GROMACS .gro file of N, CA, C and O in nm:
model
  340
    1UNK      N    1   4.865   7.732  -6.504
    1UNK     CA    2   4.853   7.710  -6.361
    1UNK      C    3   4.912   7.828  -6.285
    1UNK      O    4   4.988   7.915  -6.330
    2UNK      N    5   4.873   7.818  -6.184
    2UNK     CA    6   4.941   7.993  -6.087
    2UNK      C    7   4.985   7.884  -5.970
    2UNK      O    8   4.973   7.763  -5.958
    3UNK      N    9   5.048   8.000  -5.884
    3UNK     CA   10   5.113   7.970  -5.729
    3UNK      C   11   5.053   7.919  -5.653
    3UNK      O   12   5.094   7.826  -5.584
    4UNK      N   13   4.890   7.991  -5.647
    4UNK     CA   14   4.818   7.926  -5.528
    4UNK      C   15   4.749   7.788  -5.569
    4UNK      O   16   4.709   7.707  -5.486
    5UNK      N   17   4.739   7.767  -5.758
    5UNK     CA   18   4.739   7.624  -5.717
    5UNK      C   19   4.803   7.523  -5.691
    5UNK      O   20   4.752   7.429  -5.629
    6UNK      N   21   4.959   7.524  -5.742
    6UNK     CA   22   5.061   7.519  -5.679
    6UNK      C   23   5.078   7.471  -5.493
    6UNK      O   24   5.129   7.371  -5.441
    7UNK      N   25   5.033   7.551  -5.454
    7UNK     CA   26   5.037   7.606  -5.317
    7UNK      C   27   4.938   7.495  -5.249
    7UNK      O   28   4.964   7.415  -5.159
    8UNK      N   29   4.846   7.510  -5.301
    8UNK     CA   30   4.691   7.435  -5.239
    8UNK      C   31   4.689   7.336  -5.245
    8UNK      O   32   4.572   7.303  -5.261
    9UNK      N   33   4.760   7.242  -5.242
    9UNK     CA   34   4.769   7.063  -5.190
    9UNK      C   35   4.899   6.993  -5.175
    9UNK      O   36   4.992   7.032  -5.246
   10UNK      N   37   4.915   6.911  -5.106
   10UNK     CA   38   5.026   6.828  -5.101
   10UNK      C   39   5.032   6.752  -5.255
   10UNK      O   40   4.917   6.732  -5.294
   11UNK      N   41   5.111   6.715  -5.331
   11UNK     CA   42   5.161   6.648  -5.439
   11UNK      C   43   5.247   6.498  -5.366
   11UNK      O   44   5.342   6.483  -5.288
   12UNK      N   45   5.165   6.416  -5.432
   12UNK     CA   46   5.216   6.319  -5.390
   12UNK      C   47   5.242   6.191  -5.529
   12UNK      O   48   5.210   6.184  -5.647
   13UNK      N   49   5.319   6.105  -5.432
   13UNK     CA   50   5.368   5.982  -5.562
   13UNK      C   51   5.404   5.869  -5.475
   13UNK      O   52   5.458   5.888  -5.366
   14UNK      N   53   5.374   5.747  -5.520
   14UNK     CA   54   5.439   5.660  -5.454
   14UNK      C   55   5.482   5.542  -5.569
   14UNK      O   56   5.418   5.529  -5.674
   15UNK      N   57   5.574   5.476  -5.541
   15UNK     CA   58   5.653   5.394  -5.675
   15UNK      C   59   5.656   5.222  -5.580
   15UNK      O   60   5.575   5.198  -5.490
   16UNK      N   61   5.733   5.148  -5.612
   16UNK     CA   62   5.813   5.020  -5.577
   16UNK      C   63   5.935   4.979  -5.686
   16UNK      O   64   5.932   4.946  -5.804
   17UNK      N   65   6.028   4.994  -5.601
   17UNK     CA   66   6.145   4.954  -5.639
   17UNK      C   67   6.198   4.880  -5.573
   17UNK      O   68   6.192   4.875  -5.450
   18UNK      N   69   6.300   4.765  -5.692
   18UNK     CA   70   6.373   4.650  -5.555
   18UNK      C   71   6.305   4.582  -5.438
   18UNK      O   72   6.366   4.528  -5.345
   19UNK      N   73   6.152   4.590  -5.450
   19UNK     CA   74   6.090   4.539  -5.339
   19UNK      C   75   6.083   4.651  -5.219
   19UNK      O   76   6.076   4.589  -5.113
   20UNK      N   77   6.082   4.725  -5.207
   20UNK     CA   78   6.081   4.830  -5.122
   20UNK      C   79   5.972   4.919  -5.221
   20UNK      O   80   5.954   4.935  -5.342
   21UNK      N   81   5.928   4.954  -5.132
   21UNK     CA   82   5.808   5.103  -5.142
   21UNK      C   83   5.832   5.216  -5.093
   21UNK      O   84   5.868   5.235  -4.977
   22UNK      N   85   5.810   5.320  -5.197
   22UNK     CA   86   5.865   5.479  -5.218
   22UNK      C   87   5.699   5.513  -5.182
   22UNK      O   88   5.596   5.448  -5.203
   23UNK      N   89   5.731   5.683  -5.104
   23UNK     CA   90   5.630   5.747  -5.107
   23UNK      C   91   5.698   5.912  -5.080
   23UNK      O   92   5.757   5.949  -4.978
   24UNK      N   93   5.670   5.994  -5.203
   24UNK     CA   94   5.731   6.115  -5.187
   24UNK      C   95   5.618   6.227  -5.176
   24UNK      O   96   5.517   6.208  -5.244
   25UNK      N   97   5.624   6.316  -5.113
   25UNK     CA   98   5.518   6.399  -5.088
   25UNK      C   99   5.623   6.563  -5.077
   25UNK      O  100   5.724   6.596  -5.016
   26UNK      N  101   5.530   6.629  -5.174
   26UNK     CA  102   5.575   6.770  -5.197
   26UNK      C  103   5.531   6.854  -5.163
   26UNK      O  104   5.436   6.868  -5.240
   27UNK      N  105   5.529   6.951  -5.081
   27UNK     CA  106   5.440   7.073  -5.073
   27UNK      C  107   5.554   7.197  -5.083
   27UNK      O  108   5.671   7.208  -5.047
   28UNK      N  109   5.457   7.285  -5.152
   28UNK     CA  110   5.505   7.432  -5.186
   28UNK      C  111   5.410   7.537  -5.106
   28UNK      O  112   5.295   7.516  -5.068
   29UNK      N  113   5.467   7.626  -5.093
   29UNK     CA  114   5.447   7.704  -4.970
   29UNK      C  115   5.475   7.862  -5.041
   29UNK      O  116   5.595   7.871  -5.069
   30UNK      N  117   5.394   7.998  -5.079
   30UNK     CA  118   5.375   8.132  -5.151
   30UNK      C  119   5.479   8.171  -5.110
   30UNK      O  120   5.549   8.216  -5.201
   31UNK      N  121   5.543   8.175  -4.963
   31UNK     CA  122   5.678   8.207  -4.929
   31UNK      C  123   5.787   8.194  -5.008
   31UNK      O  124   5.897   8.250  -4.999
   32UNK      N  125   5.726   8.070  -5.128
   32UNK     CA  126   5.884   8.058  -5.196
   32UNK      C  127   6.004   7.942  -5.150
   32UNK      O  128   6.123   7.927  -5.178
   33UNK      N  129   5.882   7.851  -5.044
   33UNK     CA  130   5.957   7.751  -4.939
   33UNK      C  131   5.903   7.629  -4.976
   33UNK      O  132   5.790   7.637  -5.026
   34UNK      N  133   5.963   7.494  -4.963
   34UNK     CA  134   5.869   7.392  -4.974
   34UNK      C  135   5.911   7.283  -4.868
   34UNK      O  136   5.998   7.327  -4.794
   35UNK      N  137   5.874   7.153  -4.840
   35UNK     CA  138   5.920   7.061  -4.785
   35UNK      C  139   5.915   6.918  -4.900
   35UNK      O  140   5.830   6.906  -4.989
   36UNK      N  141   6.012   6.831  -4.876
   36UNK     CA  142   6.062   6.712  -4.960
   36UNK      C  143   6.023   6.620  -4.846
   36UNK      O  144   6.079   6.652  -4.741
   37UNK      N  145   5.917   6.480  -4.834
   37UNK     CA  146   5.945   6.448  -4.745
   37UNK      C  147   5.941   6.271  -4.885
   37UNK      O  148   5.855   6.252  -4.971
   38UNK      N  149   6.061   6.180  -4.855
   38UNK     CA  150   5.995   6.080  -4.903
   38UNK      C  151   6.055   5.942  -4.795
   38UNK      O  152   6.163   5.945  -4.735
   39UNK      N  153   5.960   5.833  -4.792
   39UNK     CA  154   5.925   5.783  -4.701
   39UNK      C  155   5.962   5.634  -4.762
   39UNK      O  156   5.953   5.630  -4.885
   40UNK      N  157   5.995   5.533  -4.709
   40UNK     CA  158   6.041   5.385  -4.778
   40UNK      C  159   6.009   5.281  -4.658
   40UNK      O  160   6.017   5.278  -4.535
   41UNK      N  161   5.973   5.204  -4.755
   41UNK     CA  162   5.897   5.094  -4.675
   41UNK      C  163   6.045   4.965  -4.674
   41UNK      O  164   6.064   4.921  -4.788
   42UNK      N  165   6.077   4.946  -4.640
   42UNK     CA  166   6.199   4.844  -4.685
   42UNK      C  167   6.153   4.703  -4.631
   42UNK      O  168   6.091   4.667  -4.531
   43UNK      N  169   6.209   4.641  -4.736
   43UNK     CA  170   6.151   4.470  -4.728
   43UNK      C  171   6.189   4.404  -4.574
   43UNK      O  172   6.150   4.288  -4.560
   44UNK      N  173   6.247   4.452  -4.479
   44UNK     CA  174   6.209   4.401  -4.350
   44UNK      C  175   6.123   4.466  -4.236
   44UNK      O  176   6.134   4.453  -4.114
   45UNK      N  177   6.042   4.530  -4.302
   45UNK     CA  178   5.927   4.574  -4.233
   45UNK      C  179   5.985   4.711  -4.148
   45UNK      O  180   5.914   4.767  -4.064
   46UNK      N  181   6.132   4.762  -4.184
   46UNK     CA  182   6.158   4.879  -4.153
   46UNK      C  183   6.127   5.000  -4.195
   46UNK      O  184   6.135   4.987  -4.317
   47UNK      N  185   6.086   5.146  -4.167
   47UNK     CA  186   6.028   5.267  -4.210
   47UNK      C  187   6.151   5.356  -4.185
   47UNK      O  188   6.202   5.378  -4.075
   48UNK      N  189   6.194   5.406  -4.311
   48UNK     CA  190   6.254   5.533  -4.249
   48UNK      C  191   6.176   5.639  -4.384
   48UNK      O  192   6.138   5.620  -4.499
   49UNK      N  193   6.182   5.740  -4.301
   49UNK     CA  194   6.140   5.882  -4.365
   49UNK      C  195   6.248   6.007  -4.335
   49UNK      O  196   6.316   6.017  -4.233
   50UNK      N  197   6.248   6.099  -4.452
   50UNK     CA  198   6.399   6.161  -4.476
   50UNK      C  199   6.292   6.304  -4.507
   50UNK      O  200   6.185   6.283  -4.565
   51UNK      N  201   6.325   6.430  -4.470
   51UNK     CA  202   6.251   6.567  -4.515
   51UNK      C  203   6.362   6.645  -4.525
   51UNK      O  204   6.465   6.637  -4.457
   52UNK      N  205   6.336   6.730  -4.622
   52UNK     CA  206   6.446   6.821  -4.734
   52UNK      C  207   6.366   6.937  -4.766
   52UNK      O  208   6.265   6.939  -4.835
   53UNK      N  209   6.433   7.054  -4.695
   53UNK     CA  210   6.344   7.187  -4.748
   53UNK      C  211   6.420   7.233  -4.827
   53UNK      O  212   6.540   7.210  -4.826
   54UNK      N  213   6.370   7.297  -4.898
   54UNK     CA  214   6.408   7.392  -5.015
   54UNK      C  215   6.320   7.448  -5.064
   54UNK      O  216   6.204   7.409  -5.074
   55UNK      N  217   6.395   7.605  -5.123
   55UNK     CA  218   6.374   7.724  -5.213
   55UNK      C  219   6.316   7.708  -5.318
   55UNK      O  220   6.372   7.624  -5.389
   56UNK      N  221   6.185   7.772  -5.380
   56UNK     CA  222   6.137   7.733  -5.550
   56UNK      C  223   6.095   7.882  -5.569
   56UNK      O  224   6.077   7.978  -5.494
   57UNK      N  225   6.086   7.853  -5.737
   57UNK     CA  226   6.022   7.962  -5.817
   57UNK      C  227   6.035   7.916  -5.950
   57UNK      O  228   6.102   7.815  -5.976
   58UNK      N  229   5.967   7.993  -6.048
   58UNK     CA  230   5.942   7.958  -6.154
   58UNK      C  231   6.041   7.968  -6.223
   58UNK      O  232   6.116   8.055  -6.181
   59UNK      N  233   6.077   7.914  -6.315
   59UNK     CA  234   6.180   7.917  -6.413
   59UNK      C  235   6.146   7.914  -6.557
   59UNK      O  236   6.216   7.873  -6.649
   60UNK      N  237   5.981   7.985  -6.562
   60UNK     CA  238   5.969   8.047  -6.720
   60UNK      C  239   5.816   8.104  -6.685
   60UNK      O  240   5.734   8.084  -6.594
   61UNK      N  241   5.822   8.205  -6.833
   61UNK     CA  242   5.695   8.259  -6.798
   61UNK      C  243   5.548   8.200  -6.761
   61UNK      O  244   5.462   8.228  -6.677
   62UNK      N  245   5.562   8.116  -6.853
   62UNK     CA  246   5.442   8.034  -6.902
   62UNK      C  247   5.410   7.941  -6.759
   62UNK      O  248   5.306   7.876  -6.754
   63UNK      N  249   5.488   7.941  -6.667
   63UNK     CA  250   5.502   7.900  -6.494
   63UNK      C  251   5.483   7.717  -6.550
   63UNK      O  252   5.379   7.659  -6.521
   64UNK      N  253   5.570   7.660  -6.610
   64UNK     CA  254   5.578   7.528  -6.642
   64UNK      C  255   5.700   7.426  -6.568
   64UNK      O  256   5.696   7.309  -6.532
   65UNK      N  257   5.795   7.518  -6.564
   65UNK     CA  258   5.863   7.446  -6.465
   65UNK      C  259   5.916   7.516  -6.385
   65UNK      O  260   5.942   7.631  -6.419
   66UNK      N  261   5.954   7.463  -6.235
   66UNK     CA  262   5.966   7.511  -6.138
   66UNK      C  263   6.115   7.448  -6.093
   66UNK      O  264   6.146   7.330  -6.073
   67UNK      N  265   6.165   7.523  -6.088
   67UNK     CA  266   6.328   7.512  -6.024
   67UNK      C  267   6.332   7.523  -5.839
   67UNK      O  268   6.304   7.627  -5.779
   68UNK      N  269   6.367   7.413  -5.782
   68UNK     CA  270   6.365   7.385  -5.616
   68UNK      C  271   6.499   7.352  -5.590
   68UNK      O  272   6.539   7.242  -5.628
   69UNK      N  273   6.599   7.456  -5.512
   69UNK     CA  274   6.706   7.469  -5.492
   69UNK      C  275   6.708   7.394  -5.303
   69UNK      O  276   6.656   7.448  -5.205
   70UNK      N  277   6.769   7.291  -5.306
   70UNK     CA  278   6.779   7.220  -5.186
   70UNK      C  279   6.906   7.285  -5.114
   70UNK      O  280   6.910   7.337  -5.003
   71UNK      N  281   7.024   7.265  -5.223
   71UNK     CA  282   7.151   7.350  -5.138
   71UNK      C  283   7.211   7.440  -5.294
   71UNK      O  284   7.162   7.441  -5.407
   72UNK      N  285   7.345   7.516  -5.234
   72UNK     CA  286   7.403   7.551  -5.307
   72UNK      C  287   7.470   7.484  -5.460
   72UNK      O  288   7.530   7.544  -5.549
   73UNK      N  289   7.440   7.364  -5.450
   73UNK     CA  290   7.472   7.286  -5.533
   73UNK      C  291   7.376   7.221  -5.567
   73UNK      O  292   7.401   7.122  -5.636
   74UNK      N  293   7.275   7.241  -5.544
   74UNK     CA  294   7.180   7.047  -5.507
   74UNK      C  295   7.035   7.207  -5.580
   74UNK      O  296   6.970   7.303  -5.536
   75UNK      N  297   7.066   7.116  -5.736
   75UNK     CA  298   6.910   7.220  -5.787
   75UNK      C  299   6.799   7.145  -5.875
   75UNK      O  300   6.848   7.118  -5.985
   76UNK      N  301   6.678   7.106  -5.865
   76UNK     CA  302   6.625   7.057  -5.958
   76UNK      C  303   6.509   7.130  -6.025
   76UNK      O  304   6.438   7.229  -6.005
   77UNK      N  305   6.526   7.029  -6.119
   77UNK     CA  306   6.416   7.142  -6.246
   77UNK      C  307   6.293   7.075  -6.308
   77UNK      O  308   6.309   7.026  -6.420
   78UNK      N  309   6.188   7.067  -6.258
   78UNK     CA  310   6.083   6.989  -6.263
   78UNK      C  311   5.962   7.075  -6.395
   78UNK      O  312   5.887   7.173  -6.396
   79UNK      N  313   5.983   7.017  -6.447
   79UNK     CA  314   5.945   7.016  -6.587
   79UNK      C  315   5.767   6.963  -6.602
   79UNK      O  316   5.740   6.844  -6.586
   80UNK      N  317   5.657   7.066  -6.633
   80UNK     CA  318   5.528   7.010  -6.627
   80UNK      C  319   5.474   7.015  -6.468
   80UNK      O  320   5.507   7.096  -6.381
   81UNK      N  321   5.388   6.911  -6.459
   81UNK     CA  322   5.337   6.957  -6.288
   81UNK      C  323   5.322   6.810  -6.256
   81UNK      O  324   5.283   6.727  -6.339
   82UNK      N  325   5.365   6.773  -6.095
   82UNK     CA  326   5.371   6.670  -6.060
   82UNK      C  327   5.222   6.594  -6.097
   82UNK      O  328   5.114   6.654  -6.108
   83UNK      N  329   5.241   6.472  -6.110
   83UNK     CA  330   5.136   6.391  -6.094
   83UNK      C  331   5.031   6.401  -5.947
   83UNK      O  332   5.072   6.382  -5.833
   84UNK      N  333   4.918   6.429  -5.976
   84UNK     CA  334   4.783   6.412  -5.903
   84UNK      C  335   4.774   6.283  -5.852
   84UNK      O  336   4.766   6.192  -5.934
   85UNK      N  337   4.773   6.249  -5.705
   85UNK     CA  338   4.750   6.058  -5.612
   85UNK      C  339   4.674   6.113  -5.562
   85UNK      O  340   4.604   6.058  -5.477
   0.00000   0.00000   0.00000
């Protein structure tokens, strides 16, 4: 896989937990930028949505996983390529 496919769609997921509904949506951006946005449905019909930018790049040749640095501390390492919704 390369950057721009990477680049070329929102990545999305949505789960249920505890009765509440998850919906996380990823986009990566050639800049090297992305946005985190994930979104919860909570069992009293309340919505909140939370967005988290952060820094990425590859973290091996073979471009398999991608390391997204949120803060100085705060790093994850996403292993394979998100699931296709």
């Amino acid at each position: 896989r390369t950057t721009r496919e990477l680049c070329s769609r929102t990545w999305q997921e949505t789960w249920e937990q505890d009765g509440e509904y998850y919906t996380q949506r990823l986009d990566f951006y050639e800049n090297r930028t992305g946005t985190d946005i994930i979104r919860i449905e909570h069992r009293n019909g309340y919505v909140t949505e939370d967005r988290y930018n952060f820094e990425w790049r590859w973290d091996n040749s073979a471009q398999t996983c991608i390391r997204m640095v949120y803060g100085p501390s705060d790093i994850l390492k996403m292993y394979g390529w998100p699931e296709t919704s």
